[in-house]
Amino acid sequence: MSKLYYPNKELAKKANIKSLEQYYALVDEAKNDYEGYWKNFADKKIDWLSPYSKVLDESNKPFYKWFCEGKLNVSNQCIDRHLEKRANQVAILFEGDRGDVQKITYKELSLNVNRFANLLKNKFDIKKGDRVVLYMPMVPEAAYAMLACTRIGAIHSVVFGGFSAEALKDRIEDAGAKLVITADGAYRKGKPYLLKPVVDDATKNGCDSLEAVLVIQRNNEKIEWNKKDHKYNELIKYESDQCPYEIMDSEDPLFLLYTSGSTGKPKGVQHSTAGYILWAQMTMEWTFDFQDGDVFWCTADIGWITGHTYIVYGPLSCGGTTVMFEGVPTYPDSGRAWKMVEEHQITQFYTAPTAIRVLHKLGEDEPSKYNISSLKVLGTVGEPIDPHAWEWYYKVVGGEKCPIVDTWWQTETGGHMITPLPFATPIKPACATLPLPGIMAEVIEKDGTPTPIKEKGYLCITKPWPSMIRTIWGDDERFKKSYFGDCEKNGESVYFSGDGAMIDEDGYITITGRVDDVINVSGHRLGTAELEAAIAEDEHVAEVAVIGTPHSVKGESIFIYVVLKDNANIKDIFIHVNKILARDIGNIAKADDIVKVEGLPKTRSGKIMRRILRTLAKKEEITQDISTLEDPSVVEKIKKALESS
Ligand code: WTA
């Protein structure tokens, strides 16, 4: 059994959840009266503009509805309702790549968001339900834009700035966006870089729904100005700083966020208004023990769900101070993050295992050069953390006093699902531990029987929860099939996450990674189907299979098996294929390895057995049954190809 790390008793006295007993009491409350449990929090945490009539509507499964007919506005939740008490408190603490700092108070945030909302309405005729795509660097205007959309009921879809023009175009078209908001560029590692040319490329053909592009001038680099382009910095001056918020229904869509699945193109995960904001706030308070005066830093990009929930919506709905950072934590040196913690007296630091591995590797002793004693809670997200990195994080960054919350969740879940509570849960390293109260996470077999302890099973959520995905934008059938098509319990379909997990004798859950065809590179989800479709564009490629293979920094890296049509040189193919991946998806999709094989292991029905390819790439012995393969002899041939590659 791994060592348990117990919460600090002194700090626990002041915590939002103080003990494991309190945790279990909440778990029981949810079990005994599920709707009553959620009602209690919805009544306390949300400023309802008009009350809801029903907590949970299950009449059209799996299209669940929460807090039916309730009315609210998320920008009110995040801004207006705090103004009386917090007008002069810092809401967003922005630090630029070059060290420039802006402290934006709640009052200033309010004025900026109101002006932005007016600009969207008056100049671009954006109305409730319209889709607005954001392709933005990490600057305060990105948060203003998101909140301005929520203020007027427009649906934002933020596309990560590392995605390519092709990927951006797909998302603009799928969402039917009327407006794209972007920036000329921003700064990274001391130098300006450009974003706007990617938007130009993405929108030069197609994108029929698109009417305009709004450009924020961040670095004033030279860019082309086209017919549809508008200058934010000019236009915003003329807008009023007062804009009433739209009255939104609990179930009105709040935003779309595209993510990869095991098949086909990325899916537009649709979140709703009330359920999402409720859980964003509750998880801030529980998982991070967020309290008045805390300064919270989540290092994710706002292009990912982590940036949505834990840079913008979670901290601001709590009336907190959220740190937003334009740069990278290794510039100008690997002490940058710790310097920022010291300077801004940061209390919670939340990042990905990949970043921890990089910071550890490049600057093992850097944290001790700074006074980082303000830290109270450390967090990780997005991929499994290895015990080695965990230990460094715990000892050197946290000084053996800060609990590490290893938070398991997904774009689809909206907020944390399985995580320690920092001052209640005894922690096991690299273990997500227990489901949050009210979250019915279980490790089961496909038919719903509980998986025996310490064996791998399917990680499912067996009851709907408020911040769950509502549908895939424009594709209800795919939503049902992707999430409710694999597992059931008591004869009813339940949400399957795509992850495998193990439960131990204490009921603690350890995530074992994706069991579907999704790979996780530096915490970024990539579907093997999308990658393979791109690679197959190379004219020499006859067949292709992509797998994820363990990588010491990135967690997983992309490994390609190809069957070629001819005798083309594999090195040339590799260079070309990486160009295609960068063009179609983005630099995050670059592959690390390629190997040429004569055939792929397929079942008689033609399905590629990626599990076998994974085992072979790791140079491990095949233990699974290969007799069901169409041609079992390919396995030996692939082994040889790997040896000589
Ligand atoms: C993985 C990120 C291990 C998992 C919030 C999940 C994790 C996918 C953890 C979702 C964790 C997330 N330990 N693996 N603590 N957290 N994952 O949608 O495979 O970008 O399904 O959301 O990341 O990635 P997504």
Tab-separated table of N, CA and C in Angstrom, residues 354-431:
chain	number	residue	atom	x	y	z
A	354	THR	N	2.980	17.603	-17.354
A	354	THR	CA	4.045	17.898	-18.328
A	354	THR	C	4.841	19.112	-17.874
A	355	ALA	N	4.153	20.157	-17.439
A	355	ALA	CA	4.848	21.370	-16.987
A	355	ALA	C	5.683	21.064	-15.743
A	356	ILE	N	5.154	20.233	-14.867
A	356	ILE	CA	5.917	19.877	-13.657
A	356	ILE	C	7.189	19.127	-14.046
A	357	ARG	N	7.061	18.197	-15.003
A	357	ARG	CA	8.245	17.449	-15.429
A	357	ARG	C	9.285	18.376	-16.057
A	358	VAL	N	8.825	19.344	-16.853
A	358	VAL	CA	9.762	20.279	-17.481
A	358	VAL	C	10.437	21.140	-16.411
A	359	LEU	N	9.638	21.681	-15.489
A	359	LEU	CA	10.205	22.558	-14.463
A	359	LEU	C	11.168	21.796	-13.555
A	360	HIS	N	10.850	20.556	-13.305
A	360	HIS	CA	11.716	19.706	-12.492
A	360	HIS	C	13.044	19.465	-13.205
A	361	LYS	N	12.934	19.106	-14.476
A	361	LYS	CA	14.119	18.773	-15.257
A	361	LYS	C	15.041	19.985	-15.430
A	362	LEU	N	14.429	21.125	-15.725
A	362	LEU	CA	15.249	22.294	-16.036
A	362	LEU	C	15.671	23.082	-14.803
A	363	GLY	N	14.960	22.904	-13.703
A	363	GLY	CA	15.275	23.762	-12.561
A	363	GLY	C	14.915	23.114	-11.242
A	364	GLU	N	15.569	21.972	-10.983
A	364	GLU	CA	15.262	21.198	-9.789
A	364	GLU	C	15.292	22.055	-8.511
A	365	ASP	N	16.306	22.956	-8.420
A	365	ASP	CA	16.451	23.739	-7.189
A	365	ASP	C	15.869	25.139	-7.273
A	366	GLU	N	15.300	25.476	-8.420
A	366	GLU	CA	14.806	26.842	-8.609
A	366	GLU	C	13.797	27.285	-7.538
A	367	PRO	N	12.830	26.409	-7.167
A	367	PRO	CA	11.825	26.883	-6.203
A	367	PRO	C	12.461	27.396	-4.912
A	368	SER	N	13.583	26.787	-4.499
A	368	SER	CA	14.156	27.201	-3.214
A	368	SER	C	14.853	28.556	-3.288
A	369	LYS	N	14.986	29.105	-4.491
A	369	LYS	CA	15.592	30.436	-4.605
A	369	LYS	C	14.579	31.553	-4.340
A	370	TYR	N	13.322	31.181	-4.216
A	370	TYR	CA	12.280	32.203	-4.045
A	370	TYR	C	11.506	31.914	-2.762
A	371	ASN	N	10.865	32.973	-2.263
A	371	ASN	CA	9.996	32.748	-1.113
A	371	ASN	C	8.600	32.402	-1.622
A	372	ILE	N	8.316	31.112	-1.646
A	372	ILE	CA	7.018	30.697	-2.195
A	372	ILE	C	6.119	30.150	-1.073
A	373	SER	N	6.352	30.681	0.127
A	373	SER	CA	5.605	30.156	1.275
A	373	SER	C	4.133	30.575	1.266
A	374	SER	N	3.758	31.478	0.345
A	374	SER	CA	2.327	31.839	0.258
A	374	SER	C	1.490	30.661	-0.244
A	375	LEU	N	2.116	29.689	-0.897
A	375	LEU	CA	1.359	28.576	-1.487
A	375	LEU	C	0.642	27.751	-0.416
A	376	LYS	N	-0.604	27.419	-0.725
A	376	LYS	CA	-1.429	26.663	0.218
A	376	LYS	C	-1.852	25.320	-0.380
A	377	VAL	N	-2.203	25.336	-1.666
A	377	VAL	CA	-2.644	24.112	-2.339
A	377	VAL	C	-1.976	24.044	-3.717
A	378	LEU	N	-1.508	22.848	-4.078
A	378	LEU	CA	-0.965	22.619	-5.419
A	378	LEU	C	-1.913	21.679	-6.157
A	379	GLY	N	-1.996	21.860	-7.471
A	379	GLY	CA	-2.897	20.973	-8.213
A	379	GLY	C	-2.271	20.479	-9.496
A	380	THR	N	-2.796	19.353	-9.988
A	380	THR	CA	-2.398	18.848	-11.302
A	380	THR	C	-3.650	18.431	-12.061
A	381	VAL	N	-3.522	18.411	-13.360
A	381	VAL	CA	-4.669	18.068	-14.210
A	381	VAL	C	-4.231	17.648	-15.598
A	382	GLY	N	-5.016	16.812	-16.211
A	382	GLY	CA	-4.899	16.578	-17.653
A	382	GLY	C	-4.276	15.268	-18.048
A	383	GLU	N	-3.477	14.689	-17.188
A	383	GLU	CA	-2.797	13.434	-17.521
A	383	GLU	C	-2.316	12.819	-16.212
A	384	PRO	N	-1.985	11.549	-16.264
A	384	PRO	CA	-1.484	10.930	-15.038
A	384	PRO	C	-0.141	11.557	-14.657
A	385	ILE	N	0.080	11.740	-13.372
A	385	ILE	CA	1.382	12.244	-12.921
A	385	ILE	C	2.179	11.056	-12.382
A	386	ASP	N	3.461	11.021	-12.705
A	386	ASP	CA	4.273	9.901	-12.247
A	386	ASP	C	4.788	10.208	-10.840
A	387	PRO	N	5.022	9.171	-10.040
A	387	PRO	CA	5.421	9.384	-8.647
A	387	PRO	C	6.677	10.254	-8.498
A	388	HIS	N	7.586	10.177	-9.452
A	388	HIS	CA	8.823	10.935	-9.390
A	388	HIS	C	8.558	12.444	-9.434
A	389	ALA	N	7.764	12.849	-10.419
A	389	ALA	CA	7.406	14.269	-10.546
A	389	ALA	C	6.567	14.707	-9.345
A	390	TRP	N	5.690	13.823	-8.899
A	390	TRP	CA	4.819	14.119	-7.750
A	390	TRP	C	5.671	14.464	-6.530
A	391	GLU	N	6.669	13.646	-6.314
A	391	GLU	CA	7.499	13.824	-5.125
A	391	GLU	C	8.229	15.169	-5.139
A	392	TRP	N	8.751	15.540	-6.294
A	392	TRP	CA	9.447	16.835	-6.411
A	392	TRP	C	8.464	17.979	-6.147
A	393	TYR	N	7.301	17.853	-6.763
A	393	TYR	CA	6.259	18.877	-6.606
A	393	TYR	C	5.905	19.018	-5.113
A	394	TYR	N	5.746	17.881	-4.470
A	394	TYR	CA	5.325	17.889	-3.070
A	394	TYR	C	6.424	18.443	-2.156
A	395	LYS	N	7.633	17.929	-2.358
A	395	LYS	CA	8.716	18.287	-1.437
A	395	LYS	C	9.296	19.657	-1.733
A	396	VAL	N	9.681	19.878	-2.982
A	396	VAL	CA	10.447	21.084	-3.291
A	396	VAL	C	9.536	22.282	-3.535
A	397	VAL	N	8.446	22.077	-4.244
A	397	VAL	CA	7.547	23.218	-4.489
A	397	VAL	C	6.659	23.447	-3.259
A	398	GLY	N	6.084	22.389	-2.763
A	398	GLY	CA	5.129	22.528	-1.655
A	398	GLY	C	5.761	22.495	-0.278
A	399	GLY	N	7.083	22.265	-0.217
A	399	GLY	CA	7.760	22.237	1.077
A	399	GLY	C	7.128	21.252	2.055
A	400	GLU	N	6.573	20.193	1.539
A	400	GLU	CA	5.914	19.135	2.331
A	400	GLU	C	4.764	19.664	3.175
A	401	LYS	N	4.276	20.846	2.832
A	401	LYS	CA	3.143	21.376	3.601
A	401	LYS	C	1.885	21.523	2.745
A	402	CYS	N	2.067	21.627	1.422
A	402	CYS	CA	0.890	21.844	0.571
A	402	CYS	C	0.350	20.513	0.053
A	403	PRO	N	-0.935	20.268	0.274
A	403	PRO	CA	-1.528	19.083	-0.351
A	403	PRO	C	-1.520	19.236	-1.865
A	404	ILE	N	-1.383	18.115	-2.576
A	404	ILE	CA	-1.488	18.153	-4.040
A	404	ILE	C	-2.833	17.563	-4.430
A	405	VAL	N	-3.630	18.355	-5.113
A	405	VAL	CA	-4.897	17.811	-5.585
A	405	VAL	C	-4.719	17.347	-7.033
A	406	ASP	N	-4.797	16.035	-7.210
A	406	ASP	CA	-4.669	15.420	-8.528
A	406	ASP	C	-6.094	15.304	-9.061
A	407	THR	N	-6.470	16.265	-9.903
A	407	THR	CA	-7.878	16.406	-10.282
A	407	THR	C	-8.168	15.674	-11.586
A	408	TRP	N	-9.066	14.719	-11.527
A	408	TRP	CA	-9.491	14.061	-12.765
A	408	TRP	C	-10.807	14.657	-13.244
A	409	TRP	N	-10.831	15.047	-14.475
A	409	TRP	CA	-12.062	15.540	-15.123
A	409	TRP	C	-11.815	15.677	-16.601
A	410	GLN	N	-12.790	16.204	-17.332
A	410	GLN	CA	-12.707	16.254	-18.794
A	410	GLN	C	-13.440	17.485	-19.321
A	411	THR	N	-13.171	17.807	-20.582
A	411	THR	CA	-13.921	18.886	-21.242
A	411	THR	C	-15.424	18.655	-21.018
A	412	GLU	N	-15.826	17.405	-21.125
A	412	GLU	CA	-17.244	17.062	-21.055
A	412	GLU	C	-17.828	17.201	-19.655
A	413	THR	N	-16.983	17.123	-18.631
A	413	THR	CA	-17.548	17.138	-17.276
A	413	THR	C	-17.677	18.565	-16.734
A	414	GLY	N	-17.056	19.530	-17.396
A	414	GLY	CA	-17.181	20.929	-17.010
A	414	GLY	C	-16.325	21.336	-15.828
A	415	GLY	N	-16.208	20.474	-14.852
A	415	GLY	CA	-15.410	20.760	-13.657
A	415	GLY	C	-14.887	19.460	-13.070
A	416	HIS	N	-14.171	19.594	-11.958
A	416	HIS	CA	-13.550	18.418	-11.329
A	416	HIS	C	-14.569	17.343	-10.983
A	417	MET	N	-14.145	16.101	-11.063
A	417	MET	CA	-15.022	14.981	-10.725
A	417	MET	C	-14.414	14.134	-9.608
A	418	ILE	N	-13.158	13.742	-9.797
A	418	ILE	CA	-12.482	12.914	-8.798
A	418	ILE	C	-11.223	13.658	-8.387
A	419	THR	N	-11.099	13.934	-7.121
A	419	THR	CA	-9.942	14.695	-6.639
A	419	THR	C	-9.897	14.656	-5.120
A	420	PRO	N	-8.699	14.744	-4.562
A	420	PRO	CA	-8.666	14.905	-3.106
A	420	PRO	C	-9.248	16.260	-2.726
A	421	LEU	N	-9.782	16.351	-1.523
A	421	LEU	CA	-10.101	17.657	-0.941
A	421	LEU	C	-8.882	18.004	-0.092
A	422	PRO	N	-8.300	19.189	-0.305
A	422	PRO	CA	-6.939	19.423	0.204
A	422	PRO	C	-6.774	19.287	1.719
A	423	PHE	N	-7.832	19.607	2.467
A	423	PHE	CA	-7.671	19.536	3.920
A	423	PHE	C	-8.566	18.478	4.554
A	424	ALA	N	-9.026	17.544	3.714
A	424	ALA	CA	-9.859	16.473	4.261
A	424	ALA	C	-9.366	15.087	3.840
A	425	THR	N	-8.912	14.957	2.609
A	425	THR	CA	-8.601	13.625	2.081
A	425	THR	C	-7.138	13.251	2.300
A	426	PRO	N	-6.870	12.155	2.970
A	426	PRO	CA	-5.481	11.667	2.995
A	426	PRO	C	-5.078	11.303	1.561
A	427	ILE	N	-3.921	11.765	1.157
A	427	ILE	CA	-3.535	11.654	-0.249
A	427	ILE	C	-2.576	10.492	-0.485
A	428	LYS	N	-2.810	9.795	-1.593
A	428	LYS	CA	-1.821	8.824	-2.076
A	428	LYS	C	-1.202	9.444	-3.321
A	429	PRO	N	0.114	9.437	-3.440
A	429	PRO	CA	0.744	10.074	-4.591
A	429	PRO	C	0.211	9.532	-5.911
A	430	ALA	N	0.027	10.459	-6.848
A	430	ALA	CA	-0.382	10.101	-8.202
A	430	ALA	C	-1.711	9.335	-8.242
A	431	CYS	N	-2.610	9.716	-7.348
A	431	CYS	CA	-3.915	9.056	-7.283
A	431	CYS	C	-4.987	10.140	-7.171
